[in-house]
Amino acid sequence: MATSLQSTLIVRVLYDPTLAFNELAKSESGPVSIFFRYSLWLLLMPPFFSFIGAASSGWSVGPDEPLFLGTQSLLLVSVGYFLILNFGLLSTAIISNWMASTYGAEANMGKHVGLITIVGEPLAIASIAHLSPDVLLNMLVLIPTMIWSMYLLYKGIPIVFNTPPERGMLMASSLVGWLLVAAVSLLGISMALWTMGVGPLLGV
């Protein structure tokens, strides 16, 4: 089962998420194995697409002229983007594993990393929109994708962690709350860094 999981999990979640969740529930893979087999490659996609799009088209906000950055600044922003995504995935998996006992869910770090990876996969794939780094276009693509990811979170927790649906719903809502707090904090940190010259200088 572990071999089958390793070769098909990421593909199956796109057309049959229930089957992917059932496979993950039966998996004995550890968190390190899942991270390097699946998570790492998905986490590389958004920074890669963002770097290519910003280098070729510049960042566009409304009707203003696109903003172009030097290669060094783009690399710095892309590496920061990658590190933040890693922190987001791993911290969410750790928090999910920590709160599992509260909701009668299975505390298995490998499965928690796997679930958060599956939940984030649509967002990683949709980040191809970064190739055209226009704010409006990315919002039109990523907002529906975030809704799909949330659906996967609510659907997957009861299956993967063998907990009743009502408890799974509460656990998923708690994780959504954590992600919202993390997102707001990230915006604040990004603004602070940008005003200090890491990325576009905002002059505020």
XYZ file of C-alpha atoms in Angstrom:
204
model
C 0.000 0.000 0.000
C 2.838 2.407 0.771
C 4.280 1.982 -2.747
C 0.892 2.594 -4.362
C 0.406 5.662 -2.204
C 3.762 7.094 -3.122
C 3.108 6.830 -6.851
C -0.517 7.980 -7.145
C -1.591 10.114 -4.188
C -0.966 13.514 -5.770
C -2.647 12.570 -9.052
C -5.670 10.904 -7.488
C -6.604 13.853 -5.329
C -7.356 15.814 -8.505
C -10.103 13.484 -9.720
C -11.043 11.322 -6.711
C -10.137 12.990 -3.400
C -12.099 10.433 -1.363
C -9.956 7.617 -2.740
C -6.800 9.645 -2.044
C -7.906 10.247 1.536
C -8.641 6.551 2.017
C -5.163 5.680 0.716
C -3.569 8.200 3.059
C -5.570 6.803 5.988
C -4.032 3.357 5.351
C -0.517 4.693 4.793
C 2.325 4.084 7.228
C 4.669 6.617 5.605
C 6.481 8.958 7.979
C 6.405 12.768 7.801
C 9.909 13.068 6.323
C 9.100 10.588 3.537
C 5.850 12.347 2.648
C 7.469 15.779 2.768
C 10.309 14.928 0.377
C 8.187 12.767 -1.937
C 5.242 15.162 -2.294
C 5.215 18.349 -0.264
C 8.587 19.760 -1.278
C 7.823 19.681 -5.005
C 4.440 21.328 -4.568
C 5.992 24.017 -2.368
C 8.521 24.818 -5.086
C 5.842 25.568 -7.680
C 4.501 28.964 -6.459
C 7.940 30.597 -5.956
C 9.135 29.230 -9.310
C 6.105 30.526 -11.218
C 6.273 33.824 -9.345
C 9.945 34.308 -10.205
C 9.405 33.541 -13.904
C 6.321 35.750 -14.150
C 7.832 38.705 -12.300
C 11.056 38.495 -14.297
C 9.250 38.428 -17.659
C 6.145 40.557 -17.059
C 6.711 42.489 -13.851
C 4.192 42.886 -11.035
C 1.010 44.604 -12.128
C -1.509 46.271 -9.790
C -4.400 47.852 -11.675
C -3.714 50.149 -14.645
C -0.279 51.278 -13.431
C 2.894 50.312 -15.211
C 4.289 46.900 -14.212
C 6.911 46.924 -11.481
C 10.160 45.154 -12.359
C 12.759 44.094 -9.832
C 16.383 43.106 -10.253
C 17.339 39.437 -10.316
C 18.815 39.562 -6.815
C 15.625 41.062 -5.359
C 13.475 38.519 -7.191
C 15.576 35.664 -5.860
C 15.317 37.041 -2.345
C 11.528 37.365 -2.604
C 11.194 33.882 -4.133
C 13.333 32.244 -1.441
C 11.317 34.042 1.230
C 8.107 32.862 -0.440
C 9.382 29.281 -0.408
C 10.436 29.428 3.249
C 7.092 30.890 4.295
C 5.216 28.139 2.443
C 7.355 25.531 4.205
C 6.653 27.123 7.564
C 2.934 27.274 6.778
C 2.688 23.609 5.828
C 4.803 22.235 8.675
C 3.339 24.469 11.383
C -0.209 23.623 10.283
C 0.609 19.903 10.318
C 2.156 20.219 13.802
C -0.858 22.115 15.129
C -3.222 19.608 13.488
C -1.348 16.708 15.106
C -1.334 18.522 18.467
C -5.101 19.143 18.469
C -5.978 15.638 17.200
C -6.615 14.185 20.658
C -9.050 16.995 21.448
C -11.274 15.940 18.556
C -10.799 12.177 18.853
C -8.599 12.084 15.753
C -5.525 9.982 15.073
C -2.246 11.629 16.051
C 0.090 10.453 13.301
C 2.469 13.152 12.074
C 2.954 11.521 8.675
C -0.788 11.563 7.990
C -1.101 15.160 9.143
C 1.682 16.268 6.793
C 0.033 14.244 4.027
C -3.388 15.792 4.609
C -2.082 19.371 4.640
C -0.151 18.575 1.459
C -3.313 17.314 -0.237
C -5.279 20.338 0.956
C -2.617 22.680 -0.411
C -2.177 20.903 -3.742
C -4.905 22.834 -5.619
C -3.312 26.102 -4.520
C 0.123 24.926 -5.658
C -1.222 23.971 -9.083
C -3.273 27.174 -9.389
C -0.109 29.177 -8.705
C 0.594 28.813 -12.421
C -1.379 32.086 -12.501
C 1.778 33.701 -11.064
C 3.248 33.441 -14.562
C 1.113 36.505 -15.243
C 1.597 38.368 -11.946
C -1.483 40.555 -12.206
C -3.274 40.966 -8.871
C -6.802 40.753 -10.316
C -6.041 37.652 -12.390
C -4.451 35.887 -9.441
C -7.421 36.711 -7.222
C -9.850 35.341 -9.811
C -7.866 32.095 -9.944
C -6.846 31.633 -6.325
C -10.067 32.532 -4.491
C -12.100 29.648 -6.024
C -9.081 27.412 -5.476
C -8.979 28.337 -1.787
C -12.637 27.322 -1.521
C -11.764 23.947 -3.084
C -8.877 23.507 -0.636
C -11.160 24.253 2.300
C -13.617 21.676 0.987
C -10.796 19.113 0.899
C -9.859 19.979 4.487
C -13.399 19.475 5.785
C -13.869 16.313 3.735
C -10.480 14.765 4.476
C -10.141 15.061 8.246
C -12.867 12.529 9.182
C -11.576 10.018 6.623
C -7.847 10.281 7.234
C -7.961 10.579 11.027
C -10.913 8.258 11.653
C -12.968 10.767 13.614
C -16.749 11.426 13.491
C -17.778 14.005 10.834
C -19.073 16.473 13.423
C -15.751 16.415 15.285
C -13.897 16.584 11.988
C -15.855 19.723 11.103
C -14.861 21.361 14.390
C -11.217 20.389 13.922
C -11.209 21.720 10.356
C -12.764 24.998 11.548
C -10.033 25.336 14.174
C -7.370 24.850 11.510
C -9.048 27.414 9.263
C -8.922 29.853 12.183
C -5.194 29.218 12.600
C -4.617 29.722 8.870
C -6.510 33.026 8.877
C -4.429 34.304 11.802
C -1.248 33.144 10.055
C -2.281 34.852 6.798
C -2.916 38.195 8.521
C 0.375 37.904 10.383
C 2.156 37.151 7.113
C 0.717 40.286 5.510
C 2.018 42.350 8.397
C 5.479 40.772 8.248
C 5.605 41.218 4.460
C 4.678 44.888 4.746
C 7.365 45.431 7.371
C 10.023 43.719 5.264
C 9.044 45.573 2.099
C 9.203 48.962 3.810
C 12.745 48.040 4.883
C 13.690 47.336 1.270
C 13.262 43.561 1.078
C 11.233 43.455 -2.131
C 9.592 46.519 -3.685
C 10.317 49.641 -1.651
C 6.889 50.978 -0.650
C 8.079 54.246 0.796
C 5.747 54.267 3.794
